[in-house]
Short mmCIF file of C-alpha atoms and ligand atoms in Angstrom, two decimals:
data_model
loop_
_atom_site.label_atom_id
_atom_site.label_comp_id
_atom_site.label_asym_id
_atom_site.label_seq_id
_atom_site.Cartn_x
_atom_site.Cartn_y
_atom_site.Cartn_z
CA MET A 495 -0.30 -0.29 0.20
CA SER A 496 1.67 3.24 -0.76
CA THR A 497 0.64 6.46 -2.37
CA THR A 498 3.43 8.33 -2.21
CA THR A 499 7.17 7.21 -4.57
CA THR A 500 9.34 6.04 -1.32
CA GLN A 501 10.56 2.47 -0.72
CA MET A 502 8.77 2.48 2.55
CA ASN A 503 5.39 0.64 2.88
CA CYS A 504 2.99 4.16 3.79
CA ASP A 505 0.29 5.34 2.74
CA VAL A 506 -0.07 9.51 2.68
CA LYS A 507 -1.27 12.14 0.01
CA ASN A 508 1.79 13.80 -1.23
CA LEU A 509 5.20 13.60 -0.26
CA ASP A 510 6.32 17.15 -1.58
CA LEU A 511 4.47 18.34 1.30
CA ALA A 512 7.31 17.68 3.54
CA ASP A 513 9.27 20.57 3.69
CA GLN A 514 5.68 22.50 5.27
CA GLY A 515 5.07 19.33 7.52
CA LYS A 516 8.97 19.91 8.92
CA LYS A 517 8.90 23.82 9.53
CA ARG A 518 5.52 22.54 11.18
CA ILE A 519 7.02 19.91 13.79
CA ASP A 520 9.75 22.17 14.99
CA TRP A 521 7.79 25.12 15.73
CA ALA A 522 5.15 22.10 17.34
CA ASN A 523 8.65 20.99 19.22
CA GLN A 524 9.45 24.23 20.55
CA SER A 525 6.53 24.30 22.79
CA MET A 526 7.10 20.42 23.98
CA LYS A 527 10.07 21.24 26.57
CA VAL A 528 9.03 18.03 29.15
CA LEU A 529 9.26 16.18 26.02
CA GLN A 530 12.24 17.32 25.00
CA ILE A 531 13.51 16.39 28.16
CA ILE A 532 12.68 12.87 28.14
CA ARG A 533 13.89 12.83 24.06
CA LYS A 534 17.51 13.81 25.27
CA GLU A 535 17.27 10.80 28.35
CA PHE A 536 16.07 8.33 25.52
CA ILE A 537 18.81 9.38 23.24
CA LYS A 538 21.20 8.43 26.18
CA ASN A 539 19.93 5.00 26.97
CA HIS A 540 17.58 3.97 24.35
CA PRO A 541 14.83 2.06 27.18
CA LEU A 542 12.82 0.96 24.21
CA ARG A 543 15.32 -0.59 21.88
CA GLY A 544 13.76 -3.94 20.40
CA ILE A 545 10.53 -2.40 20.35
CA ARG A 546 7.91 -2.20 18.32
CA VAL A 547 5.11 0.20 18.71
CA SER A 548 1.91 0.83 16.10
CA ALA A 549 0.32 4.12 17.29
CA CYS A 550 -2.65 4.96 16.03
CA LEU A 551 -2.98 8.71 16.89
CA HIS A 552 -4.08 12.12 15.67
CA VAL A 553 -1.57 12.40 13.14
CA THR A 554 -0.61 16.18 13.97
CA ALA A 555 2.50 18.32 14.27
CA GLU A 556 2.92 17.70 18.26
CA THR A 557 2.07 13.73 17.54
CA ALA A 558 4.92 13.71 15.54
CA ASN A 559 7.35 14.65 18.12
CA LEU A 560 6.35 12.15 20.22
CA ALA A 561 6.81 9.79 17.30
CA VAL A 562 10.24 11.01 17.14
CA CYS A 563 10.89 10.95 20.83
CA LEU A 564 9.91 7.30 20.49
CA ARG A 565 11.91 5.86 17.74
CA ASP A 566 15.19 8.22 19.48
CA GLY A 567 14.93 5.67 22.61
CA GLY A 568 15.39 2.71 19.97
CA ALA A 569 11.29 2.41 19.70
CA ASP A 570 10.78 0.98 16.12
CA VAL A 571 7.29 3.08 15.56
CA VAL A 572 4.56 3.13 12.79
CA LEU A 573 1.80 5.18 12.69
CA CYS A 574 -2.12 5.66 11.50
CA ALA A 575 -4.90 7.84 12.08
CA SER A 576 -7.02 7.66 14.43
CA ASN A 577 -10.09 9.80 12.90
CA PRO A 578 -10.47 10.30 9.15
CA LEU A 579 -10.25 13.64 9.15
CA SER A 580 -7.61 14.77 11.81
CA THR A 581 -4.63 13.96 10.04
CA GLN A 582 -2.31 16.86 8.97
CA ASP A 583 -1.18 15.86 5.70
CA ASP A 584 2.26 17.81 5.52
CA VAL A 585 2.78 16.61 8.93
CA ALA A 586 2.47 12.90 7.50
CA ALA A 587 4.86 13.70 4.80
CA SER A 588 7.73 15.20 6.69
CA LEU A 589 7.40 11.88 9.09
CA VAL A 590 7.96 9.47 6.49
CA ARG A 591 10.57 11.58 4.07
CA ASP A 592 12.60 13.37 7.44
CA GLN A 593 11.84 10.77 9.95
CA GLY A 594 11.68 7.51 8.12
CA ILE A 595 8.85 6.58 10.55
CA PRO A 596 6.35 4.83 7.98
CA VAL A 597 2.57 6.58 8.26
CA PHE A 598 -0.90 5.78 7.08
CA ALA A 599 -3.24 8.56 7.22
CA ILE A 600 -4.33 10.68 4.80
CA LYS A 601 -6.91 13.70 5.69
CA GLY A 602 -10.09 12.86 4.16
CA GLU A 603 -9.64 9.38 3.28
CA ASP A 604 -13.35 7.43 3.47
CA ASN A 605 -14.15 4.98 6.29
CA ASP A 606 -12.56 2.14 4.20
CA THR A 607 -8.55 2.99 4.00
CA TYR A 608 -9.43 4.24 7.79
CA TYR A 609 -9.54 0.64 8.80
CA ASN A 610 -7.56 -0.13 6.28
CA HIS A 611 -4.48 1.86 7.59
CA ILE A 612 -4.97 0.90 11.20
CA ILE A 613 -4.82 -2.66 10.06
CA ALA A 614 -1.59 -1.91 8.01
CA ALA A 615 -0.18 -0.28 11.22
CA THR A 616 -0.98 -3.76 13.57
CA GLU A 617 0.83 -5.97 11.10
CA HIS A 618 3.75 -3.92 12.05
CA ARG A 619 3.02 -6.92 14.63
CA PRO A 620 3.90 -3.96 17.75
CA HIS A 621 4.91 -5.00 21.05
CA ILE A 622 2.92 -1.75 22.28
CA THR A 623 -0.05 -0.33 20.83
CA MET A 624 -0.60 3.05 21.27
CA ASP A 625 -4.90 4.35 20.89
CA ASP A 626 -6.65 7.46 21.02
CA GLY A 627 -9.81 5.67 20.72
CA ALA A 628 -8.35 1.91 21.60
CA ASP A 629 -8.75 1.45 17.56
CA HIS A 630 -6.56 -1.65 17.49
CA THR A 631 -9.06 -3.24 19.69
CA LYS A 632 -10.79 -3.81 16.44
CA ARG A 633 -7.81 -5.89 15.43
CA GLN A 634 -7.65 -8.96 17.71
CA ASP A 635 -5.74 -11.50 15.37
CA LEU A 636 -3.18 -9.55 14.87
CA LEU A 637 -2.43 -8.43 18.59
CA ASP A 638 -0.92 -12.11 19.77
CA GLY A 639 2.62 -10.51 20.32
CA VAL A 640 1.42 -7.46 22.43
CA ILE A 641 2.97 -6.60 25.71
CA GLY A 642 1.11 -3.68 26.66
CA GLY A 643 -0.54 -0.60 25.68
CA THR A 644 -1.92 3.29 25.90
CA GLU A 645 -4.89 4.84 25.79
CA GLU A 646 -4.88 8.80 25.65
CA THR A 647 -8.64 9.71 25.19
CA THR A 648 -11.72 9.30 28.06
CA THR A 649 -13.95 7.05 25.27
CA GLY A 650 -10.96 4.36 24.74
CA VAL A 651 -10.39 4.04 28.64
CA ILE A 652 -14.14 4.03 29.26
CA ARG A 653 -14.04 1.29 26.35
CA LEU A 654 -11.26 -0.56 27.74
CA ARG A 655 -12.32 -0.52 30.94
CA ALA A 656 -15.83 -1.80 29.58
CA MET A 657 -13.57 -5.15 28.30
CA ALA A 658 -11.32 -5.62 31.13
CA LYS A 659 -14.65 -5.98 33.09
CA GLU A 660 -16.09 -8.16 30.57
CA GLY A 661 -12.70 -10.20 30.61
CA VAL A 662 -11.62 -9.79 26.84
CA LEU A 663 -8.91 -7.14 27.47
CA ARG A 664 -5.83 -9.14 26.09
CA TYR A 665 -2.57 -7.29 27.52
CA PRO A 666 -2.49 -4.38 30.83
CA ILE A 667 -3.42 -0.72 29.19
CA VAL A 668 -1.94 1.88 30.80
CA ALA A 669 -4.79 5.24 30.83
CA VAL A 670 -2.95 7.79 29.87
CA ASN A 671 -5.78 10.10 29.30
CA ASP A 672 -6.32 9.71 33.57
CA ALA A 673 -3.60 11.15 34.70
CA ASP A 674 -3.40 14.61 36.16
CA THR A 675 -1.09 16.35 33.81
CA LYS A 676 -3.37 14.95 31.19
CA HIS A 677 -7.15 15.69 31.57
CA PHE A 678 -6.77 18.89 33.75
CA PHE A 679 -5.04 20.74 31.16
CA ASP A 680 -5.39 18.80 27.72
CA ASN A 681 -8.88 17.92 27.91
CA ARG A 682 -10.18 21.30 29.59
CA TYR A 683 -7.77 23.64 28.32
CA GLY A 684 -6.62 21.81 25.12
CA THR A 685 -10.10 21.14 24.19
CA GLY A 686 -11.46 24.30 25.46
CA GLN A 687 -8.99 26.64 23.08
CA SER A 688 -9.05 24.23 20.13
CA THR A 689 -12.93 23.70 19.63
CA ILE A 690 -13.32 27.55 19.61
CA ASP A 691 -10.51 27.82 17.28
CA GLY A 692 -12.52 25.04 14.78
CA ILE A 693 -15.42 26.28 14.95
CA ILE A 694 -14.27 29.55 14.33
CA ARG A 695 -12.01 28.80 11.53
CA ALA A 696 -14.83 26.34 9.68
CA THR A 697 -17.71 29.67 10.23
CA ASN A 698 -15.74 33.16 11.10
CA PHE A 699 -19.19 33.35 13.75
CA LEU A 700 -18.90 35.80 16.15
CA LEU A 701 -18.84 33.95 19.61
CA ALA A 702 -19.51 37.42 21.59
CA GLY A 703 -22.98 38.08 22.65
CA SER A 704 -24.41 34.47 21.12
CA LYS A 705 -26.03 31.41 22.76
CA PHE A 706 -23.65 28.75 22.75
CA VAL A 707 -24.99 25.13 23.81
CA ILE A 708 -22.22 22.97 25.23
CA ALA A 709 -23.51 19.50 25.98
CA GLY A 710 -21.16 17.68 28.52
CA TYR A 711 -20.06 19.26 31.45
CA GLY A 712 -16.44 17.01 31.94
CA TRP A 713 -13.18 18.23 31.60
CA CYS A 714 -13.86 18.86 27.98
CA GLY A 715 -16.90 20.44 28.24
CA ARG A 716 -15.61 22.80 31.81
CA GLY A 717 -12.74 23.83 29.84
CA LEU A 718 -15.11 24.98 26.65
CA ALA A 719 -17.51 26.38 28.37
CA SER A 720 -14.93 28.44 29.95
CA ARG A 721 -13.54 29.81 26.97
CA GLY A 722 -17.00 30.37 25.63
CA ARG A 723 -17.78 33.07 28.65
CA GLY A 724 -13.78 34.10 28.02
CA ALA A 725 -15.11 34.99 24.25
CA GLY A 726 -18.31 36.68 24.99
CA ALA A 727 -20.96 34.27 24.75
CA GLU A 728 -23.77 33.48 26.27
CA VAL A 729 -23.20 30.13 27.68
CA ILE A 730 -25.60 27.10 28.36
CA VAL A 731 -24.65 23.91 29.76
CA THR A 732 -26.70 20.70 29.50
CA GLU A 733 -25.98 17.39 31.69
CA ILE A 734 -27.28 14.24 32.36
CA ASP A 735 -25.25 14.09 35.89
CA PRO A 736 -26.43 16.19 38.64
CA THR A 737 -23.55 16.70 40.35
CA LYS A 738 -21.85 18.32 37.99
CA ALA A 739 -25.23 20.10 36.40
CA LEU A 740 -24.74 21.59 39.60
CA GLU A 741 -21.20 22.42 39.37
CA ALA A 742 -22.12 24.50 35.90
CA VAL A 743 -24.66 26.58 37.79
CA MET A 744 -22.41 27.41 40.54
CA ASP A 745 -19.71 28.17 37.73
CA GLY A 746 -22.33 30.69 36.34
CA PHE A 747 -23.67 29.23 33.56
CA ARG A 748 -27.28 28.16 32.68
CA VAL A 749 -28.23 24.76 32.55
CA MET A 750 -31.00 23.03 30.81
CA SER A 751 -32.32 20.38 29.12
CA MET A 752 -31.37 20.28 25.72
CA THR A 753 -34.77 20.21 24.74
CA GLU A 754 -34.85 23.62 26.32
CA ALA A 755 -31.29 24.44 24.57
CA ALA A 756 -32.16 23.15 20.79
CA LYS A 757 -34.83 26.13 20.65
CA ILE A 758 -32.96 29.12 21.81
CA GLY A 759 -28.75 28.49 20.89
CA ASP A 760 -26.49 29.81 18.25
CA VAL A 761 -24.31 28.01 18.28
CA PHE A 762 -23.80 23.70 19.82
CA CYS A 763 -21.18 21.50 20.46
CA THR A 764 -20.97 18.23 22.24
CA VAL A 765 -18.11 16.87 24.14
CA THR A 766 -20.38 13.74 26.28
CA GLY A 767 -18.72 11.39 24.68
CA ASN A 768 -22.76 9.64 24.18
CA LYS A 769 -24.57 9.09 21.35
CA ASN A 770 -27.83 11.10 19.71
CA VAL A 771 -26.71 13.59 22.13
CA LEU A 772 -28.53 16.68 19.58
CA ALA A 773 -31.21 14.05 17.64
CA ARG A 774 -34.74 14.48 16.51
CA GLU A 775 -36.67 16.06 18.92
CA HIS A 776 -33.19 18.90 18.50
CA PHE A 777 -33.45 19.21 14.84
CA GLU A 778 -37.18 19.76 15.25
CA VAL A 779 -36.93 22.86 16.51
CA LEU A 780 -33.78 24.89 15.97
CA LYS A 781 -33.55 27.61 14.90
CA ASP A 782 -33.03 28.99 11.51
CA GLY A 783 -28.65 29.24 10.79
CA ALA A 784 -28.17 27.34 13.96
CA ILE A 785 -24.43 25.87 13.79
CA ILE A 786 -24.01 22.46 15.51
CA SER A 787 -20.55 20.72 15.94
CA ASN A 788 -18.80 17.86 18.07
CA SER A 789 -15.75 17.98 19.96
CA GLY A 790 -16.23 14.57 21.19
CA HIS A 791 -14.28 11.20 20.12
CA PHE A 792 -16.52 9.70 18.10
CA ASN A 793 -18.75 11.01 15.28
CA VAL A 794 -22.50 9.52 17.18
CA GLU A 795 -23.08 12.62 19.08
CA ILE A 796 -24.68 14.36 16.43
CA ASP A 797 -27.75 11.88 15.07
CA ILE A 798 -26.19 12.55 11.51
CA PRO A 799 -28.72 10.07 9.96
CA ALA A 800 -31.66 11.20 11.10
CA LEU A 801 -30.93 14.82 10.31
CA GLU A 802 -30.16 13.38 6.44
CA LYS A 803 -33.20 11.89 6.27
CA MET A 804 -34.69 15.24 8.23
CA SER A 805 -33.91 17.58 5.80
CA SER A 806 -35.06 18.07 1.85
CA SER A 807 -31.51 18.95 0.47
CA LYS A 808 -27.93 19.81 1.72
CA ARG A 809 -24.82 21.63 0.29
CA THR A 810 -20.89 22.60 0.97
CA THR A 811 -21.07 26.19 2.23
CA ARG A 812 -17.54 26.23 3.28
CA ASN A 813 -14.53 24.17 4.15
CA PHE A 814 -16.27 21.94 6.85
CA VAL A 815 -19.66 23.82 6.61
CA GLU A 816 -22.71 21.47 5.20
CA GLU A 817 -25.76 23.32 4.68
CA TYR A 818 -29.14 20.86 5.82
CA VAL A 819 -32.32 22.34 4.38
CA MET A 820 -35.56 21.54 6.56
CA ARG A 821 -38.36 20.53 4.98
CA ASP A 822 -39.48 23.92 6.71
CA GLY A 823 -37.22 25.99 5.28
CA ARG A 824 -34.51 26.22 8.17
CA LYS A 825 -31.50 25.25 7.39
CA ILE A 826 -29.33 23.54 10.17
CA ASN A 827 -25.49 23.78 9.54
CA LEU A 828 -23.30 20.65 10.52
CA LEU A 829 -20.19 21.40 11.08
CA GLY A 830 -17.21 18.78 9.89
CA GLU A 831 -19.03 15.77 8.86
CA GLY A 832 -20.05 15.71 13.04
CA ARG A 833 -16.21 14.81 13.91
CA LEU A 834 -13.95 16.03 15.95
CA ILE A 835 -14.09 19.68 14.84
CA ASN A 836 -11.41 21.01 17.03
CA LEU A 837 -9.08 18.86 14.88
CA ALA A 838 -11.02 18.58 11.55
CA SER A 839 -10.81 22.35 10.79
CA ALA A 840 -8.02 23.41 12.89
CA GLU A 841 -5.02 22.21 13.84
CA GLY A 842 -5.49 20.63 17.50
CA HIS A 843 -4.78 21.02 20.98
CA PRO A 844 -1.97 23.63 21.18
CA ALA A 845 1.36 22.16 21.40
CA SER A 846 2.64 23.14 24.66
CA VAL A 847 -0.58 21.21 26.41
CA MET A 848 0.30 17.92 24.57
CA ASP A 849 3.65 18.18 25.77
CA MET A 850 2.13 17.34 29.15
CA SER A 851 -0.20 14.25 27.52
CA PHE A 852 3.26 12.85 25.69
CA ALA A 853 5.12 13.16 28.03
CA ASP A 854 2.60 10.82 30.20
CA GLN A 855 3.04 8.44 26.73
CA ALA A 856 6.51 8.65 26.25
CA LEU A 857 6.93 7.24 29.91
CA SER A 858 4.20 5.48 29.75
CA VAL A 859 5.39 3.27 26.49
CA GLU A 860 8.91 3.24 28.92
CA TYR A 861 7.16 1.56 32.02
CA MET A 862 4.77 -0.85 30.12
CA GLY A 863 8.30 -1.73 28.51
CA SER A 864 9.57 -2.60 31.70
CA ASN A 865 6.90 -3.64 33.65
CA ALA A 866 4.33 -4.95 31.30
CA LYS A 867 5.42 -8.76 33.11
CA THR A 868 4.53 -7.82 36.11
CA LEU A 869 0.73 -6.35 35.30
CA LYS A 870 -2.61 -8.11 34.24
CA PRO A 871 -4.81 -7.60 30.80
CA GLN A 872 -6.06 -4.55 33.28
CA VAL A 873 -6.11 -0.66 33.00
CA TYR A 874 -3.93 1.36 34.87
CA VAL A 875 -3.10 4.34 36.28
CA VAL A 876 0.29 6.90 35.04
CA PRO A 877 2.05 6.16 38.05
CA GLU A 878 1.95 8.64 39.98
CA HIS A 879 5.60 9.60 40.60
CA LEU A 880 5.46 10.59 36.92
CA ASP A 881 2.32 12.20 36.93
CA LYS A 882 4.13 14.77 39.61
CA GLU A 883 7.58 14.42 37.58
CA ILE A 884 6.49 15.72 34.36
CA ALA A 885 3.95 18.04 36.38
CA ARG A 886 7.49 19.76 37.85
CA LEU A 887 9.50 19.27 34.54
CA LYS A 888 6.64 21.55 32.52
CA LEU A 889 6.39 24.40 35.83
CA GLU A 890 10.45 24.13 35.56
CA SER A 891 10.09 24.78 32.15
CA MET A 892 7.91 27.43 32.97
CA GLY A 893 10.60 29.34 34.66
CA ILE A 894 8.18 29.13 37.77
CA LYS A 895 9.27 28.07 41.49
CA ILE A 896 7.09 26.05 43.45
CA ASP A 897 7.44 25.73 47.66
CA ARG A 898 8.20 22.49 49.20
CA LEU A 899 7.33 21.59 52.65
CA THR A 900 9.10 22.16 55.78
CA PRO A 901 10.31 18.81 57.29
CA GLU A 902 7.91 20.38 60.43
CA GLN A 903 4.91 20.78 58.58
CA GLU A 904 5.76 17.01 56.74
CA GLU A 905 5.55 15.74 60.49
CA TYR A 906 2.89 17.29 61.45
CA LEU A 907 0.61 15.95 57.74
CA ALA A 908 1.79 11.99 58.87
CA GLY A 909 0.66 13.16 62.18
CA TRP A 910 -2.60 13.32 64.10
CA SER A 911 -2.41 14.61 67.20
CA GLU A 912 -1.32 17.77 67.31
CA GLY A 913 -4.10 21.22 66.79
CA THR A 914 -6.66 21.41 69.68
N1 ADE B 1047 -5.30 15.69 20.54
C1 ADE B 1047 -6.12 16.85 20.35
N2 ADE B 1047 -5.30 17.78 19.62
C2 ADE B 1047 -4.28 16.93 19.76
C3 ADE B 1047 -2.86 16.83 18.99
N3 ADE B 1047 -2.70 18.47 18.88
N4 ADE B 1047 -2.39 16.14 18.38
C4 ADE B 1047 -2.61 15.04 18.81
N5 ADE B 1047 -3.93 14.93 19.72
C5 ADE B 1047 -4.54 15.91 19.41
#
């Protein structure tokens, strides 16, 4: 499989894009200081020597720096996309041409090509799999030699935990998503900023003064709501979890059911991890010109088949904007085919936040390489000392010093008798 003129087995759009890709990878690298430190250590000690890694991640400039870091640590790495619309073709080209890392990913690939690319990466016969959405599990027959894996995202971790519970998970996984240095920052500030970036790049919509409806108040929803407010929108949150809904209320947002929100919202974004969050009954009442988008992992949060059935026609009005005309004449604008809008029409999370997520990934791969034999086919958290070390290094790279406990304070915290 190769649409490119290279000896390597790979499938990227066009190797002529590599010069631009290289510049963007270098640009991202400048903001990935923690990963740079890990890479230096990897170059010195080659902790991943002899380990084959199959990575199914969004193929971005930030992921390229992770792939190079693992390769420099001695790993034999191949990369495929974890979403048909998230690949940066210039980055994929540079990884192939400049780094010799095989990539199977083309932005806009159809579903068959997308799955064939995952198979091609899995045929690398990895020892370690890396996923953003648990895609490797789709080819159980190719996973015989795998000793362990890592998972980047909330949706993937939920699936893998369900598999472990049913006894069908075949090898141990480190849930990178669950590290504090991942979800506190990537899910909140990364998704918050990049989702708004994606919506604005696709539409050039003015958020100020608009009613911005956010479905889901997990870490991603929290970040998106806060950034939406910062852009001047009147943010409305919908939730199914009473505690999260209450948190949104006390964070100062309007909270209501989607049935109510659908009637008044100007722009919508789903970040729930669930399906049909925007569905037929909502399409029936959306305002003329409403914009609907998704930043959750899978393109199931908006019931697109229902929208297709309910509309009389559709046309592409801008890149990543599909205008559906309903039978009563109202227009509904769907962004990015309902796929992750922050990666479809923008560039994903900024490099400085991916720095921590991918530091977690790199150290988790190293951890799995040395500890897989002692682990069961279950989902594990990133060891706390690694999580804390990443936070410490990030602060150091920002030139920020923090206090330390005095011995007296340590003793106080460890005891129970002092104080009246
Ligand atoms: N997920 C969200 N943003 C990303 C990025 N910039 N690179 C890789 N994965 C991402």
